[in-house]
Short mmCIF file of C-alpha atoms in Angstrom, two decimals:
data_model
loop_
_atom_site.label_atom_id
_atom_site.label_comp_id
_atom_site.label_asym_id
_atom_site.label_seq_id
_atom_site.Cartn_x
_atom_site.Cartn_y
_atom_site.Cartn_z
CA UNK A 59 -10.14 -44.83 139.84
CA UNK A 60 -9.84 -47.45 137.17
CA UNK A 61 -8.69 -51.06 137.08
CA UNK A 62 -7.65 -53.39 134.81
CA UNK A 63 -10.45 -55.76 133.94
CA UNK A 64 -10.77 -59.50 134.01
CA UNK A 65 -10.50 -59.94 130.35
CA UNK A 66 -6.45 -59.51 130.81
CA UNK A 67 -5.49 -60.85 127.65
CA UNK A 68 -1.81 -61.35 128.80
CA UNK A 69 -0.15 -60.57 132.06
CA UNK A 70 1.06 -57.28 130.73
CA UNK A 71 -2.32 -55.90 129.50
CA UNK A 72 -3.84 -57.08 132.88
CA UNK A 73 -1.75 -54.63 135.17
CA UNK A 74 -3.54 -51.64 136.48
CA UNK A 75 -4.27 -48.42 135.07
CA UNK A 76 -3.31 -46.40 137.86
CA UNK A 77 0.38 -44.48 138.33
CA UNK A 78 2.27 -46.06 141.03
CA UNK A 79 4.54 -43.90 142.78
CA UNK A 80 8.05 -45.46 143.23
CA UNK A 81 7.91 -47.46 146.43
CA UNK A 82 10.86 -48.05 148.98
CA UNK A 83 13.60 -50.07 148.20
CA UNK A 84 12.84 -53.56 149.91
CA UNK A 85 15.92 -54.97 151.82
CA UNK A 86 16.57 -58.40 152.37
CA UNK A 87 16.91 -60.46 155.74
CA UNK A 88 15.37 -60.91 159.30
CA UNK A 89 12.44 -63.29 160.82
CA UNK A 90 8.83 -61.59 160.18
CA UNK A 91 6.62 -62.49 163.19
CA UNK A 92 3.03 -62.31 162.05
CA UNK A 93 0.05 -62.11 164.38
CA UNK A 94 -3.23 -63.84 162.97
CA UNK A 95 -6.84 -63.57 164.19
CA UNK A 96 -9.32 -66.75 163.10
CA UNK A 97 -7.41 -69.71 163.78
CA UNK A 98 -8.57 -73.54 164.68
CA UNK A 99 -6.28 -76.73 166.03
CA UNK A 100 -9.10 -78.26 163.16
CA UNK A 101 -8.10 -76.31 160.21
CA UNK A 102 -5.93 -78.23 157.26
CA UNK A 103 -4.01 -78.18 154.52
CA UNK A 104 -6.75 -79.32 152.06
CA UNK A 105 -7.37 -76.06 149.77
CA UNK A 106 -11.28 -76.99 149.55
CA UNK A 107 -11.54 -76.62 153.29
CA UNK A 108 -10.08 -73.17 153.35
CA UNK A 109 -12.20 -70.75 155.39
CA UNK A 110 -10.26 -69.44 158.54
CA UNK A 111 -7.91 -66.68 158.42
CA UNK A 112 -4.89 -68.83 159.35
CA UNK A 113 -5.53 -71.31 156.59
CA UNK A 114 -5.94 -68.13 153.95
CA UNK A 115 -2.77 -66.39 155.06
CA UNK A 116 -0.43 -69.54 155.25
CA UNK A 117 -1.64 -70.57 151.73
CA UNK A 118 -0.73 -67.31 150.23
CA UNK A 119 2.66 -67.59 151.89
CA UNK A 120 3.63 -71.47 151.21
CA UNK A 121 1.45 -72.15 148.10
CA UNK A 122 0.65 -69.93 144.62
CA UNK A 123 -2.21 -69.53 142.66
CA UNK A 124 -2.36 -69.24 138.53
CA UNK A 125 -3.26 -65.43 139.03
CA UNK A 126 -2.97 -63.01 141.82
CA UNK A 127 -4.68 -59.45 142.98
CA UNK A 128 -1.98 -57.03 142.72
CA UNK A 129 -1.58 -53.88 145.25
CA UNK A 130 -3.34 -51.55 142.86
CA UNK A 131 -6.14 -53.96 142.63
CA UNK A 132 -5.46 -55.21 139.18
CA UNK A 133 -5.29 -58.93 138.32
CA UNK A 134 -1.36 -60.08 137.85
CA UNK A 135 0.58 -63.27 137.07
CA UNK A 136 1.57 -65.98 139.63
CA UNK A 137 1.91 -69.17 138.01
CA UNK A 138 0.72 -68.23 134.87
CA UNK A 139 2.66 -65.83 132.63
CA UNK A 140 -0.22 -64.64 130.81
CA UNK A 141 -3.78 -65.88 129.78
CA UNK A 142 -6.28 -65.18 126.72
CA UNK A 143 -9.68 -65.93 125.77
CA UNK A 144 -11.43 -67.17 122.80
CA UNK A 145 -13.65 -64.56 121.21
CA UNK A 146 -16.68 -65.58 123.38
CA UNK A 147 -14.76 -65.87 126.12
CA UNK A 148 -16.22 -69.79 126.69
CA UNK A 149 -12.23 -71.07 126.31
CA UNK A 150 -9.29 -69.62 128.07
CA UNK A 151 -5.51 -70.62 127.61
CA UNK A 152 -3.30 -70.06 130.64
CA UNK A 153 0.71 -70.16 129.70
CA UNK A 154 2.44 -71.29 132.76
CA UNK A 155 5.58 -70.13 134.17
CA UNK A 156 8.93 -72.43 133.54
CA UNK A 157 10.45 -71.33 136.60
CA UNK A 158 8.12 -72.54 139.46
CA UNK A 159 9.46 -75.48 141.71
CA UNK A 160 7.74 -77.06 144.48
CA UNK A 161 9.20 -77.14 147.86
CA UNK A 162 10.02 -80.55 147.45
CA UNK A 163 12.02 -79.65 144.19
CA UNK A 164 9.77 -81.00 141.94
CA UNK A 165 8.97 -78.68 138.48
CA UNK A 166 5.36 -77.15 138.37
CA UNK A 167 3.79 -78.77 135.06
CA UNK A 168 0.42 -78.54 133.70
CA UNK A 169 -0.54 -81.68 135.56
CA UNK A 170 -0.03 -80.16 138.91
CA UNK A 171 -2.54 -77.59 137.66
CA UNK A 172 -5.30 -79.56 136.40
CA UNK A 173 -5.45 -81.72 139.36
CA UNK A 174 -5.66 -79.03 141.68
CA UNK A 175 -8.62 -77.42 139.68
CA UNK A 176 -10.21 -80.89 139.25
CA UNK A 177 -10.01 -81.10 143.14
CA UNK A 178 -12.64 -78.60 143.42
CA UNK A 179 -15.02 -80.20 140.41
CA UNK A 180 -17.06 -83.36 140.36
CA UNK A 181 -20.02 -85.03 142.14
CA UNK A 182 -17.65 -86.41 144.72
CA UNK A 183 -15.97 -83.06 145.83
CA UNK A 184 -16.26 -81.38 149.22
CA UNK A 185 -14.94 -78.58 148.12
CA UNK A 186 -16.14 -75.03 149.17
CA UNK A 187 -15.16 -73.62 145.74
CA UNK A 188 -17.33 -76.04 143.48
CA UNK A 189 -19.87 -73.77 142.76
CA UNK A 190 -17.11 -71.27 141.14
CA UNK A 191 -16.43 -74.09 138.50
CA UNK A 192 -19.65 -75.46 137.87
CA UNK A 193 -19.32 -73.91 134.28
CA UNK A 194 -16.17 -75.66 133.67
CA UNK A 195 -16.65 -78.81 130.91
CA UNK A 196 -13.16 -79.64 130.65
CA UNK A 197 -9.53 -78.99 131.43
CA UNK A 198 -6.56 -79.98 129.26
CA UNK A 199 -2.91 -79.59 128.96
CA UNK A 200 -1.00 -78.34 125.51
CA UNK A 201 2.65 -79.24 126.18
CA UNK A 202 3.85 -79.26 130.04
CA UNK A 203 3.15 -75.30 130.52
CA UNK A 204 -0.06 -74.79 128.80
CA UNK A 205 -3.50 -75.39 130.51
CA UNK A 206 -6.96 -74.73 128.61
CA UNK A 207 -9.63 -74.17 130.35
CA UNK A 208 -13.47 -75.09 128.44
CA UNK A 209 -16.49 -73.38 129.89
CA UNK A 210 -20.44 -73.97 129.17
CA UNK A 211 -20.45 -70.10 128.09
CA UNK A 212 -18.69 -67.32 128.29
CA UNK A 213 -16.76 -65.97 131.42
CA UNK A 214 -14.75 -62.80 131.26
CA UNK A 215 -13.95 -63.35 134.74
CA UNK A 216 -12.32 -66.63 134.75
CA UNK A 217 -9.17 -65.18 135.51
CA UNK A 218 -9.93 -63.50 138.40
CA UNK A 219 -11.74 -66.49 139.57
CA UNK A 220 -8.38 -68.36 139.87
CA UNK A 221 -7.04 -65.94 142.78
CA UNK A 222 -9.78 -67.32 144.92
CA UNK A 223 -8.03 -68.80 148.01
CA UNK A 224 -9.31 -72.34 147.32
CA UNK A 225 -7.34 -72.39 144.37
CA UNK A 226 -4.04 -73.21 145.47
CA UNK A 227 -1.98 -75.18 143.04
CA UNK A 228 -0.57 -78.47 144.84
CA UNK A 229 1.45 -81.29 143.72
CA UNK A 230 -0.22 -83.86 141.44
CA UNK A 231 -0.64 -87.60 142.39
CA UNK A 232 -0.05 -89.95 139.51
CA UNK A 233 -3.87 -90.83 140.01
CA UNK A 234 -5.15 -87.49 138.94
CA UNK A 235 -5.24 -86.45 142.67
CA UNK A 236 -3.37 -84.12 144.61
CA UNK A 237 -0.75 -84.14 147.19
CA UNK A 238 -2.24 -81.42 149.77
CA UNK A 239 -1.17 -83.14 153.06
CA UNK A 240 2.39 -82.81 152.74
CA UNK A 241 1.83 -79.23 152.76
CA UNK A 242 4.04 -78.89 149.54
CA UNK A 243 3.65 -75.69 147.60
CA UNK A 244 5.45 -73.59 145.35
CA UNK A 245 5.01 -70.17 147.45
CA UNK A 246 7.59 -67.92 148.25
CA UNK A 247 8.21 -69.63 151.65
CA UNK A 248 8.35 -73.30 152.96
CA UNK A 249 7.05 -74.58 155.87
CA UNK A 250 9.63 -76.03 158.34
CA UNK A 251 7.17 -76.83 160.99
CA UNK A 252 4.08 -75.73 162.55
CA UNK A 253 0.71 -76.75 164.08
CA UNK A 254 -2.74 -75.50 162.88
CA UNK A 255 -4.20 -72.94 165.73
CA UNK A 256 -0.84 -72.76 167.36
CA UNK A 257 2.23 -71.46 165.30
CA UNK A 258 4.20 -71.97 162.03
CA UNK A 259 7.85 -71.78 161.16
CA UNK A 260 8.82 -70.99 157.65
CA UNK A 261 11.72 -69.86 155.56
CA UNK A 262 12.26 -68.52 151.99
CA UNK A 263 11.92 -70.78 148.97
CA UNK A 264 14.84 -69.99 146.99
CA UNK A 265 13.06 -71.55 144.12
CA UNK A 266 10.27 -68.73 144.17
CA UNK A 267 9.69 -67.56 140.69
CA UNK A 268 8.27 -63.81 141.50
CA UNK A 269 9.35 -60.75 143.26
CA UNK A 270 9.24 -60.43 146.88
CA UNK A 271 10.29 -62.82 149.74
CA UNK A 272 12.28 -60.24 151.56
CA UNK A 273 12.31 -62.17 154.97
CA UNK A 274 14.70 -65.19 155.55
CA UNK A 275 12.06 -66.46 157.88
CA UNK A 276 8.49 -66.31 158.77
CA UNK A 277 6.83 -67.24 162.19
CA UNK A 278 3.04 -67.07 162.04
CA UNK A 279 1.52 -67.21 165.60
CA UNK A 280 -2.19 -67.49 166.03
CA UNK A 281 -3.86 -64.75 168.22
CA UNK A 282 -7.33 -65.36 168.45
CA UNK A 283 -7.73 -63.30 171.57
CA UNK A 284 -7.69 -59.45 170.64
CA UNK A 285 -5.84 -58.47 173.64
CA UNK A 286 -3.22 -60.44 172.98
CA UNK A 287 -2.58 -59.68 169.69
CA UNK A 288 -2.61 -55.76 170.90
CA UNK A 289 -0.16 -56.75 173.47
CA UNK A 290 1.85 -58.52 171.26
CA UNK A 291 2.13 -55.79 168.92
CA UNK A 292 2.83 -53.29 171.40
CA UNK A 293 5.58 -55.44 173.27
CA UNK A 294 7.07 -55.97 169.95
CA UNK A 295 6.56 -59.80 170.22
CA UNK A 296 5.30 -59.64 166.71
CA UNK A 297 5.69 -57.26 163.90
CA UNK A 298 2.29 -57.30 162.67
CA UNK A 299 -1.35 -58.59 163.68
CA UNK A 300 -4.05 -58.92 161.17
CA UNK A 301 -6.89 -57.29 162.97
CA UNK A 302 -7.07 -54.21 165.33
CA UNK A 303 -10.26 -53.59 167.08
CA UNK A 304 -11.76 -50.48 166.13
CA UNK A 305 -12.19 -48.68 169.60
CA UNK A 306 -8.38 -48.92 170.19
CA UNK A 307 -7.35 -47.98 166.98
CA UNK A 308 -6.99 -44.39 168.53
CA UNK A 309 -4.85 -45.73 171.41
CA UNK A 310 -2.51 -47.57 169.27
CA UNK A 311 -1.83 -44.72 166.67
CA UNK A 312 -0.50 -42.77 169.75
CA UNK A 313 2.31 -45.23 170.02
CA UNK A 314 5.16 -44.09 167.30
CA UNK A 315 6.36 -47.50 166.83
CA UNK A 316 3.12 -48.60 165.51
CA UNK A 317 1.42 -47.94 162.15
CA UNK A 318 -2.34 -48.24 161.60
CA UNK A 319 -3.31 -50.16 158.18
CA UNK A 320 -6.71 -48.81 157.12
CA UNK A 321 -7.37 -50.13 153.76
CA UNK A 322 -10.79 -49.78 152.20
CA UNK A 323 -12.09 -52.48 150.88
CA UNK A 324 -15.10 -54.72 149.06
CA UNK A 325 -16.20 -56.24 152.19
CA UNK A 326 -19.51 -55.17 152.91
CA UNK A 327 -22.25 -54.73 156.07
CA UNK A 328 -25.42 -55.85 154.34
CA UNK A 329 -29.18 -55.62 155.76
CA UNK A 330 -31.48 -57.86 153.40
CA UNK A 331 -35.20 -58.04 153.47
CA UNK A 332 -37.03 -60.69 152.13
CA UNK A 333 -38.71 -59.63 149.26
CA UNK A 334 -41.40 -62.26 149.17
CA UNK A 335 -42.31 -61.78 152.43
CA UNK A 336 -44.81 -58.87 153.77
CA UNK A 337 -44.06 -56.11 154.49
CA UNK A 338 -41.05 -55.95 152.45
CA UNK A 339 -42.73 -57.46 149.42
CA UNK A 340 -43.69 -53.90 148.47
CA UNK A 341 -40.64 -51.92 146.80
CA UNK A 342 -41.82 -48.32 148.13
CA UNK A 343 -41.57 -49.96 152.04
CA UNK A 344 -38.01 -51.25 150.82
CA UNK A 345 -36.85 -48.00 150.12
CA UNK A 346 -38.23 -46.39 152.60
CA UNK A 347 -36.20 -48.70 154.76
CA UNK A 348 -33.13 -47.70 152.97
CA UNK A 349 -34.13 -43.78 153.48
CA UNK A 350 -34.65 -44.12 157.11
CA UNK A 351 -31.05 -44.85 157.73
CA UNK A 352 -28.36 -41.89 158.76
CA UNK A 353 -25.15 -43.80 157.28
CA UNK A 354 -23.18 -40.97 157.91
CA UNK A 355 -23.58 -41.28 161.78
CA UNK A 356 -23.42 -44.90 161.62
CA UNK A 357 -19.87 -45.00 159.88
CA UNK A 358 -19.08 -42.09 162.60
CA UNK A 359 -20.30 -43.85 165.62
CA UNK A 360 -19.84 -47.56 164.49
CA UNK A 361 -17.13 -47.65 162.36
CA UNK A 362 -14.69 -44.49 163.63
CA UNK A 363 -14.62 -43.72 160.21
CA UNK A 364 -12.81 -47.14 159.14
CA UNK A 365 -15.73 -47.36 156.53
CA UNK A 366 -16.88 -46.32 152.96
CA UNK A 367 -20.36 -45.05 152.60
CA UNK A 368 -22.52 -47.60 150.42
CA UNK A 369 -25.35 -46.87 148.35
CA UNK A 370 -27.61 -50.09 148.39
CA UNK A 371 -25.86 -51.98 145.69
CA UNK A 372 -22.87 -54.42 146.44
CA UNK A 373 -20.18 -52.63 144.33
CA UNK A 374 -17.61 -50.99 146.20
CA UNK A 375 -14.66 -48.56 145.00
CA UNK A 376 -12.36 -51.29 145.62
CA UNK A 377 -13.48 -53.37 142.88
CA UNK A 378 -13.52 -52.90 139.60
CA UNK A 379 -16.70 -51.41 137.37
CA UNK A 380 -17.96 -49.02 140.34
CA UNK A 381 -20.02 -46.68 139.04
CA UNK A 382 -19.20 -43.45 140.62
CA UNK A 383 -22.03 -41.39 138.92
CA UNK A 384 -24.79 -42.95 140.74
CA UNK A 385 -26.29 -40.44 143.23
CA UNK A 386 -25.93 -41.41 146.67
CA UNK A 387 -28.64 -42.19 148.94
CA UNK A 388 -29.25 -39.90 151.91
CA UNK A 389 -30.90 -39.99 154.98
CA UNK A 390 -34.63 -38.70 154.12
CA UNK A 391 -36.77 -39.86 156.88
CA UNK A 392 -39.91 -37.29 155.04
CA UNK A 393 -39.21 -39.15 152.00
CA UNK A 394 -39.28 -42.34 154.14
CA UNK A 395 -42.52 -41.27 155.70
CA UNK A 396 -44.41 -40.46 152.05
CA UNK A 397 -43.37 -44.08 150.48
CA UNK A 398 -45.19 -45.78 153.44
CA UNK A 399 -48.08 -43.78 153.06
CA UNK A 400 -48.15 -44.56 149.42
CA UNK A 401 -48.05 -48.24 150.52
CA UNK A 402 -50.48 -48.16 153.24
CA UNK A 403 -47.83 -49.29 155.88
CA UNK A 404 -47.53 -45.94 158.07
CA UNK A 405 -46.58 -46.85 161.57
CA UNK A 406 -44.76 -49.86 160.28
CA UNK A 407 -43.07 -52.31 162.91
CA UNK A 408 -40.23 -54.87 161.84
CA UNK A 409 -37.93 -57.01 163.71
CA UNK A 410 -34.05 -57.00 162.66
CA UNK A 411 -31.96 -59.68 163.75
CA UNK A 412 -28.49 -59.41 164.80
CA UNK A 413 -25.39 -60.40 166.75
CA UNK A 414 -22.32 -59.66 168.46
CA UNK A 415 -20.08 -61.88 166.32
CA UNK A 416 -21.40 -60.40 162.99
CA UNK A 417 -19.27 -57.17 163.18
CA UNK A 418 -17.68 -55.08 165.85
CA UNK A 419 -20.80 -52.93 166.97
CA UNK A 420 -23.28 -54.86 165.18
CA UNK A 421 -25.86 -54.74 167.68
CA UNK A 422 -24.90 -50.94 168.34
CA UNK A 423 -25.45 -50.18 164.81
CA UNK A 424 -29.01 -51.95 165.05
CA UNK A 425 -30.21 -50.05 167.78
CA UNK A 426 -28.69 -46.64 166.36
CA UNK A 427 -30.81 -47.34 163.13
CA UNK A 428 -33.87 -47.79 164.98
CA UNK A 429 -33.46 -44.29 166.50
CA UNK A 430 -32.62 -42.99 162.81
CA UNK A 431 -36.05 -44.90 161.60
CA UNK A 432 -38.26 -43.57 164.51
CA UNK A 433 -38.38 -39.99 162.57
CA UNK A 434 -39.73 -41.99 159.29
CA UNK A 435 -42.36 -43.10 161.81
CA UNK A 436 -41.12 -46.77 161.57
CA UNK A 437 -40.39 -49.14 164.58
CA UNK A 438 -37.52 -51.46 164.30
CA UNK A 439 -37.15 -54.12 167.27
CA UNK A 440 -33.80 -55.09 167.35
CA UNK A 441 -33.52 -58.92 168.09
CA UNK A 442 -29.94 -60.02 169.57
CA UNK A 443 -29.44 -63.25 168.31
CA UNK A 444 -26.72 -65.54 169.98
CA UNK A 445 -23.59 -65.81 168.37
CA UNK A 446 -23.42 -69.14 168.09
CA UNK A 447 -25.67 -70.62 164.61
CA UNK A 448 -25.90 -66.98 163.52
CA UNK A 449 -25.08 -68.18 159.97
CA UNK A 450 -27.43 -71.49 160.12
CA UNK A 451 -30.14 -70.44 162.28
CA UNK A 452 -30.69 -67.03 161.50
CA UNK A 453 -29.26 -65.83 158.39
CA UNK A 454 -31.42 -66.80 155.34
CA UNK A 455 -33.99 -68.02 157.94
CA UNK A 456 -35.21 -64.79 159.28
CA UNK A 457 -36.95 -61.89 156.82
CA UNK A 458 -34.74 -58.96 158.20
CA UNK A 459 -31.14 -59.67 159.31
CA UNK A 460 -27.10 -57.81 159.60
CA UNK A 461 -24.99 -59.72 157.59
CA UNK A 462 -20.89 -59.64 157.10
CA UNK A 463 -19.74 -60.15 153.63
CA UNK A 464 -16.10 -60.60 152.62
CA UNK A 465 -14.58 -58.93 149.51
CA UNK A 466 -15.11 -60.75 146.03
CA UNK A 467 -12.51 -59.86 143.52
CA UNK A 468 -15.39 -58.94 140.76
CA UNK A 469 -19.00 -58.02 140.60
CA UNK A 470 -19.92 -60.80 138.61
CA UNK A 471 -18.68 -63.21 141.62
CA UNK A 472 -20.80 -61.23 144.14
CA UNK A 473 -24.02 -60.60 142.27
CA UNK A 474 -23.92 -64.32 141.41
CA UNK A 475 -23.41 -65.40 144.99
CA UNK A 476 -26.04 -62.99 146.40
CA UNK A 477 -28.41 -61.48 143.73
CA UNK A 478 -29.22 -63.90 141.20
CA UNK A 479 -32.68 -65.18 141.32
CA UNK A 480 -31.65 -68.67 141.97
CA UNK A 481 -28.50 -68.32 144.33
CA UNK A 482 -28.73 -70.20 147.30
CA UNK A 483 -27.09 -67.35 149.35
CA UNK A 484 -29.74 -64.89 147.09
CA UNK A 485 -30.27 -63.44 151.17
CA UNK A 486 -33.20 -60.96 150.00
CA UNK A 487 -34.92 -63.12 147.98
CA UNK A 488 -35.23 -60.82 145.27
CA UNK A 489 -35.90 -61.75 141.75
CA UNK A 490 -35.29 -59.12 139.04
CA UNK A 491 -35.61 -60.59 135.03
CA UNK A 492 -33.78 -57.54 133.89
CA UNK A 493 -30.94 -58.03 136.16
CA UNK A 494 -30.39 -61.60 135.81
CA UNK A 495 -30.84 -60.98 131.91
CA UNK A 496 -27.88 -58.31 132.23
CA UNK A 497 -25.84 -60.74 134.53
CA UNK A 498 -25.95 -63.18 131.94
CA UNK A 499 -24.69 -61.12 129.24
CA UNK A 500 -21.84 -58.97 131.50
CA UNK A 501 -20.49 -62.61 131.78
CA UNK A 502 -19.65 -62.83 128.69
CA UNK A 503 -19.29 -59.67 127.63
CA UNK A 504 -14.94 -58.83 126.71
CA UNK A 505 -15.65 -54.94 125.97
CA UNK A 506 -14.93 -53.24 129.03
CA UNK A 507 -17.27 -49.97 128.03
CA UNK A 508 -20.26 -52.13 127.27
CA UNK A 509 -19.72 -54.52 130.44
CA UNK A 510 -19.49 -51.10 132.64
CA UNK A 511 -22.70 -50.28 131.29
CA UNK A 512 -24.25 -53.41 132.20
CA UNK A 513 -22.92 -53.34 135.66
CA UNK A 514 -24.01 -49.63 136.15
CA UNK A 515 -27.86 -50.44 135.19
CA UNK A 516 -27.80 -53.61 137.62
CA UNK A 517 -26.82 -51.14 140.47
CA UNK A 518 -29.20 -48.88 139.59
CA UNK A 519 -31.79 -51.90 139.85
CA UNK A 520 -30.34 -52.95 143.18
CA UNK A 521 -30.52 -49.24 144.46
CA UNK A 522 -34.21 -48.87 143.40
CA UNK A 523 -35.86 -52.05 143.31
CA UNK A 524 -33.48 -54.40 145.30
CA UNK A 525 -34.37 -55.71 148.99
CA UNK A 526 -30.47 -55.17 150.50
CA UNK A 527 -29.72 -52.01 152.48
CA UNK A 528 -25.96 -52.08 152.38
CA UNK A 529 -24.65 -48.91 155.15
CA UNK A 530 -20.94 -49.13 154.15
CA UNK A 531 -17.95 -51.01 153.00
CA UNK A 532 -15.90 -51.87 156.00
CA UNK A 533 -12.36 -51.42 156.27
CA UNK A 534 -9.60 -53.95 156.45
CA UNK A 535 -7.96 -52.33 159.49
CA UNK A 536 -4.66 -53.93 161.00
CA UNK A 537 -1.36 -52.55 161.95
CA UNK A 538 2.42 -53.25 161.69
CA UNK A 539 5.31 -52.02 163.52
CA UNK A 540 7.54 -49.33 162.41
CA UNK A 541 10.35 -50.90 161.67
CA UNK A 542 8.33 -52.84 158.68
CA UNK A 543 8.38 -51.23 155.27
CA UNK A 544 5.40 -51.67 152.93
CA UNK A 545 4.24 -50.93 149.06
CA UNK A 546 2.90 -47.61 148.86
CA UNK A 547 -0.49 -49.48 147.40
CA UNK A 548 -1.58 -52.13 150.06
CA UNK A 549 -4.22 -54.86 148.23
CA UNK A 550 -7.81 -54.51 148.97
CA UNK A 551 -8.76 -58.17 148.87
CA UNK A 552 -7.90 -59.15 152.29
CA UNK A 553 -6.16 -57.78 155.56
CA UNK A 554 -2.66 -57.37 155.45
CA UNK A 555 -2.05 -56.72 151.93
CA UNK A 556 -4.14 -59.07 150.56
CA UNK A 557 -2.67 -62.16 153.10
CA UNK A 558 0.56 -61.76 151.14
CA UNK A 559 2.43 -59.24 153.93
CA UNK A 560 5.28 -62.31 154.16
CA UNK A 561 6.19 -61.96 150.87
CA UNK A 562 5.46 -58.34 150.09
CA UNK A 563 6.81 -56.43 153.17
CA UNK A 564 10.38 -56.05 154.33
CA UNK A 565 12.28 -54.76 157.69
CA UNK A 566 13.29 -51.01 156.60
CA UNK A 567 16.00 -50.85 159.70
#
């Protein structure tokens, strides 16, 4: 599969390279009821605080972004009609649509975009997206509908960063800040009423500047309890739910009124080993640990087939630049034994920390891996950690853990977050000079062929030298009622068609 890459000089050239079959014709009308998992009463409209599915999915329904990820995984236009880069990709120019209006009636201009991006910049910002914009040196306008962004160095992925869920565009205040509290936006639906952690009622924004927004109204209901979500779907109280429990997937599939959406994604389960801590400071030990896993059995018994087999590099077929020619690492306990003997680590014993909250079946998965490792002479002691505080007290603290990662749009974003030598989230403490050299080169390379070669070499380094076992990329598994029409291709960036079910779906009866 091929994708249109981040360089996307214009919205036209940024459309995908896939051949797309004709989708069923959408119809307008009706009230779409959408049951979401992961919502709190403490959530807010501040884009810098977005973290739960409630905030992210609501944002994609009532607000807009400069760019968006299409159903085929390519980069497409939202508030920006087109974008272009300087020769070294250190300056990006976004040409804004002149057709966008806020729900309050105000026309969108460059001032709103500049204020919204600056919300995530500067020493005083509390935004979780601050790290994504650290290389930005200046944001200026050239008239009301052109925004220019200057960077410290080249970044061919910059238009992709604008799809990050924090980068929602809000109306600017006179002092250069943004008005996020009102919930005003330029998205396909405007908020009529709502309460965080409970529900939201929205209606079509007649000033929506793109295709879609087929439903007349949308109701978002926060249903954190999986049994409540499933019951609401089965009874027809909601038309879609954002998460299906894998153990009930087969049962739901028997209901002719329900369609399961099982979408391969770039979300991943990782098992980082501290490369600066014995015994994982020996590359032969690290590779033995990778060879001691039967990924096929884990996918069959833990994910019920709802996953894509991984190869110990953090780049999936659902992302651009995926190197499909790298040989798949298979279960080979004999080779693992040989590597351990070479490392003088025969009879290896290690602790593996995990928790139920990491992934459905995470503890069972760790236990199954421990069974696989026995054949290689490795004893894996599974430590069941408390759910509460796992990501503050266990992840990045203990030397061998099981972790769940969300999808990232491009390899540069993922590699920079978790594999760059000085990254705060370098969960395996891996430091490879060649990898970091290539990471910097690839970031500013606008030639897709050369960039793909760099990412392939980086993937090989991660696979053969890195400290992270990656068993699989987990699918997004959600569901909708059979009377709901969906496009032929569902975006793999988030559940529910990239969090845009409300604007991309319709009723077919």
